[in-house]
XYZ file of C-alpha atoms in Angstrom:
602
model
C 0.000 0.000 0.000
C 2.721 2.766 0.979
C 4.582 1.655 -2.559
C 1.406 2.295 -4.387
C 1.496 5.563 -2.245
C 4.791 6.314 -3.610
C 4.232 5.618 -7.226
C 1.252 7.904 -7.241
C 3.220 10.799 -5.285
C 5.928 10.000 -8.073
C 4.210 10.080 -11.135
C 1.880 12.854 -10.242
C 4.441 15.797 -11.600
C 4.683 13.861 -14.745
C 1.376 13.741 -15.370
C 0.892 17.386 -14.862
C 4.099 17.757 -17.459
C 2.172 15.789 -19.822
C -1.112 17.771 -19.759
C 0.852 20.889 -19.884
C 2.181 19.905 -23.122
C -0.753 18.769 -24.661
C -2.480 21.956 -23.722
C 0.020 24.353 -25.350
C -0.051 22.302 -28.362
C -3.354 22.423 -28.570
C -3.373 26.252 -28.056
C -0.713 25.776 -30.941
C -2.864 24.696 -33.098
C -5.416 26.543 -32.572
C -3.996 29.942 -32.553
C -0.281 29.906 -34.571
C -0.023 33.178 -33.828
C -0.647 33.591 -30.193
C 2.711 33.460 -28.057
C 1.126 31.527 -24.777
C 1.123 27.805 -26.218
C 4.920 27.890 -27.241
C 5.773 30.074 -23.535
C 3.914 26.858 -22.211
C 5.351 24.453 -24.046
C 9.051 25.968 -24.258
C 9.294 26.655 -20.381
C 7.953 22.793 -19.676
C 10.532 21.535 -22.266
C 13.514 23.981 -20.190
C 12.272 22.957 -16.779
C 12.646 18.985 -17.637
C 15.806 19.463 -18.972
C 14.911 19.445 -22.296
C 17.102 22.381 -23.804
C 17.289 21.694 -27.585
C 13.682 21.335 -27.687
C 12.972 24.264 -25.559
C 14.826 26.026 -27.536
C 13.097 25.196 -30.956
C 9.596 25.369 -29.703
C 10.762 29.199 -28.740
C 12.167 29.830 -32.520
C 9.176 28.571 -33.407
C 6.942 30.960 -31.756
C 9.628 33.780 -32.783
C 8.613 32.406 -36.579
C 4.843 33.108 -36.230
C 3.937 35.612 -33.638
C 4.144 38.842 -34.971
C 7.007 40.902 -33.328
C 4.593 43.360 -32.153
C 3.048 41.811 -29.725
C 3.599 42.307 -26.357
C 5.087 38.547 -25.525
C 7.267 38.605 -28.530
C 10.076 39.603 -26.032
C 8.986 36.914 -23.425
C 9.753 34.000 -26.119
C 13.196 36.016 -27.037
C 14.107 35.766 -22.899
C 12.698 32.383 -22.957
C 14.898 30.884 -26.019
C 17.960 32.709 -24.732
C 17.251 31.250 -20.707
C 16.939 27.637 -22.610
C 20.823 28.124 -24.448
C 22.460 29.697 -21.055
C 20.839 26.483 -19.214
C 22.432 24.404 -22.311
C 25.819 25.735 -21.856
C 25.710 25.353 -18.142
C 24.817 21.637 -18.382
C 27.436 20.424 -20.999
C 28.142 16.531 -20.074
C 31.339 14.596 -19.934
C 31.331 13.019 -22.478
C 34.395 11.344 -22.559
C 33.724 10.358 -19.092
C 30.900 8.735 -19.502
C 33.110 6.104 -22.115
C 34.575 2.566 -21.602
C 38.086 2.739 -21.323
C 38.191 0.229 -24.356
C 36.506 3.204 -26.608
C 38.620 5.977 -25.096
C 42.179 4.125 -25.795
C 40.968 3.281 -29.715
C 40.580 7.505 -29.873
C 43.587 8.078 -28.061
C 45.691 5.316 -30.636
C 43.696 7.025 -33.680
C 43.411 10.768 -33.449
C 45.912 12.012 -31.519
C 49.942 11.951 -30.689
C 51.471 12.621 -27.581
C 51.808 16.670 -28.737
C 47.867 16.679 -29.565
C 47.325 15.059 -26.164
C 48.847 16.749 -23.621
C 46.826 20.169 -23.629
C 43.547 17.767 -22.915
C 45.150 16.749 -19.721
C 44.625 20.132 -18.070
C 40.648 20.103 -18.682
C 39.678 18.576 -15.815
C 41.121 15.927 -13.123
C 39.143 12.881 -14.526
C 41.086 13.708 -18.258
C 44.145 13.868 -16.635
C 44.029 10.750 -15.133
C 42.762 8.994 -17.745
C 45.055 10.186 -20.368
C 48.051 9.747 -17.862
C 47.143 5.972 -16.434
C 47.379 5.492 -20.381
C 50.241 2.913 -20.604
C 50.733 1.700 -23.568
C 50.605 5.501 -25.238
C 53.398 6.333 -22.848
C 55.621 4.198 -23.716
C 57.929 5.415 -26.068
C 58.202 8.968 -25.774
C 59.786 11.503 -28.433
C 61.396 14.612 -28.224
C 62.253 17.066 -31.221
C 63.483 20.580 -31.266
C 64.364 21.834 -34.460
C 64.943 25.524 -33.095
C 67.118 27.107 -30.515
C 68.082 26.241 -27.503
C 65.739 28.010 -25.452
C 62.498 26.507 -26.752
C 61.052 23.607 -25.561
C 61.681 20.427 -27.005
C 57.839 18.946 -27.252
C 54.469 19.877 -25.081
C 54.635 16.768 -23.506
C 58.388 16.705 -22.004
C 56.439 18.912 -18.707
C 54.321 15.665 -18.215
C 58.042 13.239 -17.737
C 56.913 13.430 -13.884
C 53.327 11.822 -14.209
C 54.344 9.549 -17.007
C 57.930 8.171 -16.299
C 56.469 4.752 -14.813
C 55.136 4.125 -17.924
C 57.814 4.938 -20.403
C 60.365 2.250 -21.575
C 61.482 4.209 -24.558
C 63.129 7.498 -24.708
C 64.097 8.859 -28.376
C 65.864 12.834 -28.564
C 66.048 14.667 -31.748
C 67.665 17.992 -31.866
C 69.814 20.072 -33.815
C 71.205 22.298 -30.685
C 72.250 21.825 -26.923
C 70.020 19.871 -25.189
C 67.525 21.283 -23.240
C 67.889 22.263 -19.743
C 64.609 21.968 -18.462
C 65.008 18.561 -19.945
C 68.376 17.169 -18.577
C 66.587 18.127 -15.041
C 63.525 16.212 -15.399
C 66.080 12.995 -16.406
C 67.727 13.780 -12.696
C 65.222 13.949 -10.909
C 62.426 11.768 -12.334
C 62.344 8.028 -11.827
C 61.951 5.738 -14.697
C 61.382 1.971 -13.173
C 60.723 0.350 -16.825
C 63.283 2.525 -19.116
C 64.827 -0.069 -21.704
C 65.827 2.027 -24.661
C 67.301 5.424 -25.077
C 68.009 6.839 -28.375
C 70.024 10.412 -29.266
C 70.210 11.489 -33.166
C 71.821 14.957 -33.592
C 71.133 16.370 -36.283
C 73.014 19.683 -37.892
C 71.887 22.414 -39.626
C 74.087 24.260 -41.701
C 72.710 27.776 -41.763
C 72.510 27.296 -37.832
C 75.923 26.293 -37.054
C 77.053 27.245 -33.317
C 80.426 25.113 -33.039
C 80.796 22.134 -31.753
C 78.016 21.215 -28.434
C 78.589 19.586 -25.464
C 77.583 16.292 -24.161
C 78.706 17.420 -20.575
C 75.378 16.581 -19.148
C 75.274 13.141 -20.570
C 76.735 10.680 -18.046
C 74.075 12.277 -15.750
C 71.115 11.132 -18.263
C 72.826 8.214 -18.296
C 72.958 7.597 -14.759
C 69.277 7.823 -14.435
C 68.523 4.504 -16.688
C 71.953 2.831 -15.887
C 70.329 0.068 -13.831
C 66.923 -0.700 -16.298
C 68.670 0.494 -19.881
C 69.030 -2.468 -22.402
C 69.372 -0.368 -25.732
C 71.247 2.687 -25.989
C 71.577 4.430 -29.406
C 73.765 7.105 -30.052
C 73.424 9.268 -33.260
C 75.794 12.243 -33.161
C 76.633 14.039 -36.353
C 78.609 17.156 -35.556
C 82.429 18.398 -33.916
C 81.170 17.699 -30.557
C 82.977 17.978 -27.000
C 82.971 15.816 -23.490
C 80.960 13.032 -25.256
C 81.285 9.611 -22.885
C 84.008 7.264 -24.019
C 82.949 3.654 -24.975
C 84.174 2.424 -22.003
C 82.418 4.553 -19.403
C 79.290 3.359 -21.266
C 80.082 -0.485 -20.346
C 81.059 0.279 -17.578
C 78.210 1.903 -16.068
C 75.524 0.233 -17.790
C 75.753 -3.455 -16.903
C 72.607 -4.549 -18.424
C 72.934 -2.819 -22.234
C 72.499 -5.520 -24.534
C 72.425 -2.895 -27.283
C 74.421 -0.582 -28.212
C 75.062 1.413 -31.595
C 77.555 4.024 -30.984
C 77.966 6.214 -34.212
C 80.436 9.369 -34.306
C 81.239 11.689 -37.041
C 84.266 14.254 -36.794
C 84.974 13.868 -32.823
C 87.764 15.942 -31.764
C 88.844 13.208 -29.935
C 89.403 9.642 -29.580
C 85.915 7.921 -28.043
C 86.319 4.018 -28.077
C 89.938 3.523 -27.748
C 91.379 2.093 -25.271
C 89.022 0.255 -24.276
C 89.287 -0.406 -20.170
C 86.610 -2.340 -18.670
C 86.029 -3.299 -15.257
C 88.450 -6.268 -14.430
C 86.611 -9.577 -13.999
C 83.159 -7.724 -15.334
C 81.689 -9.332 -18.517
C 78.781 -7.209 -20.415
C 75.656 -8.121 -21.165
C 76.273 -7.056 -25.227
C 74.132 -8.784 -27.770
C 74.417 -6.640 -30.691
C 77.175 -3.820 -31.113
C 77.958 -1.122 -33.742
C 81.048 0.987 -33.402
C 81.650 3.976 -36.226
C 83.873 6.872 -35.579
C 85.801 8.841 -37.998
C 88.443 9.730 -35.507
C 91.922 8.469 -36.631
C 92.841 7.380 -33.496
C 89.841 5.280 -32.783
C 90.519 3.007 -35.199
C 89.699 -0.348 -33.871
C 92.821 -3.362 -34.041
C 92.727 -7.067 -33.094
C 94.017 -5.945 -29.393
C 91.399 -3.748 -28.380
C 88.974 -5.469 -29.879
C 90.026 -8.319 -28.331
C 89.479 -7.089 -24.859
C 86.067 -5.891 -25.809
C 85.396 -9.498 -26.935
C 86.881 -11.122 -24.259
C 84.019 -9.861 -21.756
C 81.340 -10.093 -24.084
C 80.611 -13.855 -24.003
C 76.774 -13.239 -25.106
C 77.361 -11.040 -28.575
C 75.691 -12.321 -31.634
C 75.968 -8.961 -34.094
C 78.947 -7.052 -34.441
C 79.502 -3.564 -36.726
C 82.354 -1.478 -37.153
C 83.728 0.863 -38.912
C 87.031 2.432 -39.023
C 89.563 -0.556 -38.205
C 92.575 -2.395 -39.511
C 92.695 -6.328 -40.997
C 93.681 -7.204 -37.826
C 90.470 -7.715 -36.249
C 89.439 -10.047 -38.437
C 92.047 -12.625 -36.200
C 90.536 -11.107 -32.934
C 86.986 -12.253 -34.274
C 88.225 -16.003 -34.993
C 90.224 -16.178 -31.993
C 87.712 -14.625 -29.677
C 84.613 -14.162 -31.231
C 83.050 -17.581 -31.045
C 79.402 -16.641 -30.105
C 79.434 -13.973 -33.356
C 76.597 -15.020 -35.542
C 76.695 -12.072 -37.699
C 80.082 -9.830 -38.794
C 79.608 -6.397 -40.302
C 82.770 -4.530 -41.269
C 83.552 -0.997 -43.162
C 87.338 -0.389 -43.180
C 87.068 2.731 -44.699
C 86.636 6.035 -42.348
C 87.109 8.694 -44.574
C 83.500 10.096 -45.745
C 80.310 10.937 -44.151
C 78.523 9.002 -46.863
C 80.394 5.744 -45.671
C 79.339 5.723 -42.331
C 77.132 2.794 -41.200
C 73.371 3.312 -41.367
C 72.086 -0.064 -39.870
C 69.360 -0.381 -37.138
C 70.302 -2.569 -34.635
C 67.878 -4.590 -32.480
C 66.469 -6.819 -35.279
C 65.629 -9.847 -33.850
C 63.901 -11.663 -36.266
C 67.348 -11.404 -37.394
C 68.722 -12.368 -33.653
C 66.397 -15.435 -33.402
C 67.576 -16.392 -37.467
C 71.666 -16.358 -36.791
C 70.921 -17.912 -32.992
C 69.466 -21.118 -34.203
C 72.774 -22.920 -33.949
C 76.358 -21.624 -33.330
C 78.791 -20.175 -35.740
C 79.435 -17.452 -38.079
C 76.474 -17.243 -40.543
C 76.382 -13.705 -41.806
C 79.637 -11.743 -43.060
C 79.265 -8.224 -45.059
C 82.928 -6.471 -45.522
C 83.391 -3.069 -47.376
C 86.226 -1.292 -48.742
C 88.640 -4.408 -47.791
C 92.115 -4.062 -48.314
C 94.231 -7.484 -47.835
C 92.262 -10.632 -47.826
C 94.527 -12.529 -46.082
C 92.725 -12.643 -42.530
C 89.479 -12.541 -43.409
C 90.253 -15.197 -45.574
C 91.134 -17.647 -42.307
C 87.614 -16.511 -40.567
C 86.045 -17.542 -43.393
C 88.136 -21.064 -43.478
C 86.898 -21.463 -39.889
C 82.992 -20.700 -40.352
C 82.628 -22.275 -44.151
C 80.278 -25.183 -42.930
C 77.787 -22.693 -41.194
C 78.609 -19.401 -43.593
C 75.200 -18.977 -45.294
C 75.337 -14.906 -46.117
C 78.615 -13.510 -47.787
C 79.079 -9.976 -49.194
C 82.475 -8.445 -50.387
C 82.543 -4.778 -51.533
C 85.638 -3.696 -52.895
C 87.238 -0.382 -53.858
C 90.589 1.696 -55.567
C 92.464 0.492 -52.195
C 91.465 -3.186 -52.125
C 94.656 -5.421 -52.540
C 96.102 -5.866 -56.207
C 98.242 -8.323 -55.459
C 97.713 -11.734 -57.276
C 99.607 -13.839 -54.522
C 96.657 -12.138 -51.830
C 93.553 -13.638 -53.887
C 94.922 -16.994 -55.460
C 95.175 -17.976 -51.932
C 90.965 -18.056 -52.309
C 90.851 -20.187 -54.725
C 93.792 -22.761 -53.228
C 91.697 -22.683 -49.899
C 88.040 -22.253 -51.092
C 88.583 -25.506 -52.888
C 89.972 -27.235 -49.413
C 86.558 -25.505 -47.640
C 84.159 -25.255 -49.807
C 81.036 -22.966 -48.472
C 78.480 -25.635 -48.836
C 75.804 -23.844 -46.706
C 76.508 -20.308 -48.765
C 72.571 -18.879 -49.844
C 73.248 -15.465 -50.765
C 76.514 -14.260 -52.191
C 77.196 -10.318 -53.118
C 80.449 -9.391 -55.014
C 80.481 -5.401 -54.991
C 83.205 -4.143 -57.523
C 83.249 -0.155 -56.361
C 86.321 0.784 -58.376
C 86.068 -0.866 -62.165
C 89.481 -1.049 -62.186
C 89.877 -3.126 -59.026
C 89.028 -6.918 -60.632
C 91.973 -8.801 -59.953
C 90.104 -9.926 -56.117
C 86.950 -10.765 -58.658
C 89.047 -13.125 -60.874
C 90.226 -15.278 -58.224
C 87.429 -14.450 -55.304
C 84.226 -15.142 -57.953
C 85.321 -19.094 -59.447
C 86.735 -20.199 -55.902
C 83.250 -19.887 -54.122
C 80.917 -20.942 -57.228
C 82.869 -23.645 -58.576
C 85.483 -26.702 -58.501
C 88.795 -26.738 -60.529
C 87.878 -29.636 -62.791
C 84.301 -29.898 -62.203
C 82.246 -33.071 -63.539
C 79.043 -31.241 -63.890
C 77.427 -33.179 -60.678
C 75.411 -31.415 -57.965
C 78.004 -33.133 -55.254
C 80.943 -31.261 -56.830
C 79.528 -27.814 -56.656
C 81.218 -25.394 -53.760
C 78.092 -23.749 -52.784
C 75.257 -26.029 -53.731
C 72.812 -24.320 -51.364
C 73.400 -20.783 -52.673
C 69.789 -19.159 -53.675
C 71.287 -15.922 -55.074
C 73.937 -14.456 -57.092
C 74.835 -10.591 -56.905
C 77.647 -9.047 -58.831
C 78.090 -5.293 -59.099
C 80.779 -4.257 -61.704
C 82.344 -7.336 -62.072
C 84.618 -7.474 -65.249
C 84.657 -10.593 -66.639
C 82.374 -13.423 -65.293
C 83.665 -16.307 -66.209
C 81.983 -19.320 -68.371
C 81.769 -21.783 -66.048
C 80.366 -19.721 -62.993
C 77.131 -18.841 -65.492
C 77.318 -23.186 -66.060
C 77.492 -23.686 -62.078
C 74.307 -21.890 -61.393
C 72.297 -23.993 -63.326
C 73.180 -26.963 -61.604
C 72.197 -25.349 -58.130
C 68.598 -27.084 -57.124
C 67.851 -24.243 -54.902
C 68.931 -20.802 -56.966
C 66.146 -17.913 -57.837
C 68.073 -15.292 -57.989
C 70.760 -13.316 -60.639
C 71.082 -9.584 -60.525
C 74.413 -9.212 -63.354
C 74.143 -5.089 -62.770
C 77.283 -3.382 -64.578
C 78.849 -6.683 -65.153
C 80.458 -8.138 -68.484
C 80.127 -11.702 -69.657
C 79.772 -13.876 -72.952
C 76.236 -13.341 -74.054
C 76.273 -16.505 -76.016
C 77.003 -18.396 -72.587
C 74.410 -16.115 -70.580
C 71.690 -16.621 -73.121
C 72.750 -20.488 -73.153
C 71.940 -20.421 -69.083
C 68.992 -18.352 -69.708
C 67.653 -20.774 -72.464
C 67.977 -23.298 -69.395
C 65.619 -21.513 -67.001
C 62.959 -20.754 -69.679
C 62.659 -24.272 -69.863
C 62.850 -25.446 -66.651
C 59.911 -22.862 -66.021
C 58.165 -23.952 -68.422
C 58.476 -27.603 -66.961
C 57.675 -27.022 -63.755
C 54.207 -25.258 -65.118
C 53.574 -28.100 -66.897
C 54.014 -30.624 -63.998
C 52.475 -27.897 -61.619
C 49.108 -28.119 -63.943
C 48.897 -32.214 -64.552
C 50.521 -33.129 -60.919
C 48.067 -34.355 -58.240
C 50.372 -35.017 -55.729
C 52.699 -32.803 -54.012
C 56.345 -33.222 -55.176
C 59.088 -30.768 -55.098
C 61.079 -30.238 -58.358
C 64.139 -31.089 -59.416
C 65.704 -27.701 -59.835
C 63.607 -24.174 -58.113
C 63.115 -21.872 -60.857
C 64.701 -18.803 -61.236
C 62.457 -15.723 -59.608
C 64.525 -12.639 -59.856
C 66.623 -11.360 -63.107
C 68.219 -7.894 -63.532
C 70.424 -6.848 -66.079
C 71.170 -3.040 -66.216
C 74.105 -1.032 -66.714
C 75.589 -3.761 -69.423
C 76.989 -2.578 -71.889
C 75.215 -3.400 -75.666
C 73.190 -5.536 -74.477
C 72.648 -8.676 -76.745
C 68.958 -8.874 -77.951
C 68.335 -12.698 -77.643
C 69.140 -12.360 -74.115
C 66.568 -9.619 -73.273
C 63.951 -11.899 -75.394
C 64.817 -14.902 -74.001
C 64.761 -13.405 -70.128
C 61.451 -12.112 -71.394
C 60.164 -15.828 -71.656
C 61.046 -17.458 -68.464
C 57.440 -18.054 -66.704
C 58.884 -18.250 -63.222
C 60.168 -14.589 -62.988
C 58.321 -12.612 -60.036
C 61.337 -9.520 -60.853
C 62.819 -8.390 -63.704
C 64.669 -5.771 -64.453
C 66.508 -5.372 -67.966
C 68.005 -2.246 -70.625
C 67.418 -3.327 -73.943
C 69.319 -1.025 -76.358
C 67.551 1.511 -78.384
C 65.598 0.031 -81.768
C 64.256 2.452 -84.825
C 62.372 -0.456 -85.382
C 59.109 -1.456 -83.067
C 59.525 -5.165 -84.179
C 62.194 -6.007 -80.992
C 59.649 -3.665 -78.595
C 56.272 -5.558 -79.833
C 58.190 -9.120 -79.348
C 59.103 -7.756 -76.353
C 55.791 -6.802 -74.624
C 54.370 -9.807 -75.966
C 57.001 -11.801 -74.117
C 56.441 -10.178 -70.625
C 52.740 -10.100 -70.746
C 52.536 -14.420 -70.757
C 54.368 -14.052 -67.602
C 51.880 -15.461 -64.992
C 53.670 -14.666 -61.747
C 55.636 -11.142 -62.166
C 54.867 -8.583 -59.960
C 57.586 -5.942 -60.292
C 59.523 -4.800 -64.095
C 61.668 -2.474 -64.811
C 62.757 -1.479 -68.368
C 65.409 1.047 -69.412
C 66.289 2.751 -72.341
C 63.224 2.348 -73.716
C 62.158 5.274 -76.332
């Protein structure tokens, strides 16, 4: 009884709201023109809360009541009460959203610059933009301008954030901020992993060379949690932290890329660790254009030594030398990156470290698997690591230039050894001829990994049976029997020739080869029921630019094989359109090509 009580007492004012309404729109109705239906109707409408209606029943009085009357003003103080109580009543609306919704905006439409001026319009905002995690975790910070301005609207927020960020990354063309450095001192970051410092110099804006005095107090706020650290500093620049300190005081870095150009001063030698200390290093890349830091087999040895967990290794700026400092000490190396020469900007290393699809490839069993060398001068070293790791050697790449070795008695020592240990595991092979006039190493380096003095023609026989592709940049003669050997290798799909000169008769012989082992394998793909590999993979990739006259029967006859995914060919220039018709009728039968390139065409 005292529910039913309650109900009634409840639902009386809504009944009353109800007749209201239907009495001013009856008044409506009946009299369009008198004001006192829509000052009924638009006041009940404002009083429930009802603004936007309210507030077009009132323009709708202001529409048909002439402004002469004497109530005309009552509807214009009645629509203009209705908007104030609008304005006044505005609802949270991101509030009132699940946090699932609100973090699919946040990913979507905004950055961390966008972001930041939301978290100062009201407390519930702020926290939920700052308990925001996974946006917070790798933080920017760019200043293209002067010292004095800040370096992004978010670096104020370092305070509230820091226990989310793992990842730090500075970009900036001047001294680092002030404001900024402080925040690193006295801010805590429990989960930073990863710091990363480009500098980047404008010419037009040249101060001299900066300081890096600040540093090793950046540093010392991650030491304990940093994993990565990524130094990018391109400029004459002054108290930078030696390589050492770095190890040192950062026991857990498992990366570190360390890249200097024009230091006044020496920055990774000597290298002085702590005695009985090893580091954590996985992956390392040292390039500095200083003279004196130019790494040897016995400072890299020490570095080595202590590192008994490093899988990648890249330098630039060293001596032969280290290439016995590697074999002797280097044993958990999967992957050997070396650019002897020092003397350019342009020839400084631009590799990302911290690959590790490429980790988890070259950690699958031990041994060197990966070696890229530029601008080699003797062979003679590298030619014993290579001796040691030829059973698990499966990437190779040699780029030579107008210093490499010249010397006959340096390369026929390849071929006398490369017979002995054969790189039966070799996939991909590069030969990089920089300087034309440097192909003595490519006469004696090229025939001692593809083939076998004497060679019967049998798969068993071959010295890199495995090998996939074939690169050769500039090479000056290939010879004969290397185009032969590649045929004969079940699992090759790729030959990029670029610059390169050769016997077309024996190139379009090879090519004749892999139009019709394409052609086979389409055959037996189409009539096969069952699932059996071929005999030979067909080839994938072609290119053949830069050669010089290139023979016509071997652009046609590239144009034919049905296997090609890539290819890339300069035919020479024809008054006629018969070659160019042949041509395009060629490459469009090719089922499975995705990507062509064609030069010189008119």
């Amino acid at each position: 009884m005292e529910s039913s009580k309650v109900r009634t007492e409840v639902s009386v004012p809504e009944r009353k709201y109800q007749k209201e309404l239907r009495d001013a729109w009856s008044m409506i109705t009946c009299s369009p023109e008198h004001p006192t239906g829509y000052l009924i109707a638009g006041h009940c409408y404002k009083d429930h809360g009802k603004q936007e209606k309210a507030i077009e029943i009132f323009n709708m009085g202001l529409n048909h009541v002439p402004i002469k009357h004497k109530e005309y003003e009552a509807l214009l103080q009645g629509k203009q009460e209705a908007d104030e109580s609008r304005k006044n009543c505005r609802m949270d609306i991101l509030g009132q959203l699940p946090l699932e919704i609100i973090h699919y905006i946040f990913d979507n439409y905004f950055d961390q610059d966008s972001i930041t001026p939301c978290s100062r319009v009201c407390s519930t905002w702020r926290n939920i933009i700052l308990d925001y995690s996974k946006f917070w975790k790798r933080i920017l910070f760019e200043s293209h301008l002067s010292e004095d301005d800040e370096l992004s609207p978010h670096h104020m927020l370092l305070p509230s954030i820091s226990q989310h960020i793992e990842e730090i990354k500075i970009i900036h063309n001047s001294q680092l901020s002030a404001t900024l450095i402080e925040l690193f001192q006295t801010t805590k970051f429990p989960k930073m992993r990863s710091l990363k410092i480009k500098h980047h110099i404008i010419v037009y804006d040249y101060k001299g060379p900066m300081s890096y005095a600040e540093f090793p107090s950046i540093l010392n706020a991650f030491s304990m949690t940093l994993t990565t650290l990524d130094l990018d500093i391109v400029n004459e620049s002054t108290n930078l932290p030696s390589l050492s300190d770095i190890l040192n005081n950062c026991n857990n870095l498992t990366t570190l890329r360390y890249v200097l150009v024009k230091p006044e001063h020496p920055v990774f030698l000597p290298i002085t660790l702590a005695t009985q200390q090893n580091t954590s290093l996985k992956e390392l890349l040292l390039s500095s254009h200083c003279k004196k830091d130019k790494m040897n087999r016995t400072e890299l040895q020490k570095l080595l030594k202590y590192s008994p967990h490093l899988s990648h290794l890249a330098i630039q700026n060293c001596d032969d030398s280290i290439y016995t400092a590697v074999r002797e000490h280097g044993q958990s190396i999967n992957k050997l990156q070396v650019l002897h020469d020092h003397y350019s900007y342009n020839c400084r290393f631009d590799i990302e470290l911290n690959n590790h699809d490429n980790i988890a490839l070259y950690n699958n069993s031990p041994g060197l698997k990966y070696i890229e060398i530029s601008s080699i001068d003797s062979p003679r070293t590298l030619l014993q690591l290579i001796k040691n790791h030829h059973h698990t050697l499966s990437f190779l790449s040699i780029r030579f230039n107008k210093y490499s070795s010249s010397s006959d008695n340096d390369w026929k020592k390849w071929t006398e050894d490369l017979h002995v240990f054969p790189l039966t595991n070799l996939t991909e092979f590069y030969l990089i001829n920089s300087w034309r006039s440097a192909s003595l190493a490519c006469e004696y380096i090229l025939p001692a990994i593809i083939t076998r003095p004497n060679d019967n023609n049998s798969v068993i026989n071959q010295q890199a049976p495995n090998l996939q592709a074939l690169i050769l940049y500039n090479v000056a003669v290939i010879p004969n029997n290397v185009l032969d050997a590649i045929t004969k290798m079940s699992h090759f799909t790729k030959l990029d020739l670029t610059g390169c000169s050769f016997d077309f008769n024996k190139l379009h012989d090879v090519l004749k080869i892999f139009e019709r082992r394409s052609y086979n394998n389409s055959i037996s793909t189409a009539t096969t029921t069952t699932s059996l590999p071929p005999p030979s993979s067909p080839l994938k990739e072609l290119y053949l630019n830069d050669v010089f006259e290139m023979n016509d029967d071997v652009i046609l006859t590239a144009s034919k094989i049905k296997s090609l995914t890539d290819l890339s060919i300069e035919p020479e220039y024809h008054e006629d359109c018969t070659f160019y018709k042949a041509l395009a009728q060629n490459i469009s039968k090719l089922p499975l090509l995705k990507s062509l390139c064609l030069s010189k065409l008119p």
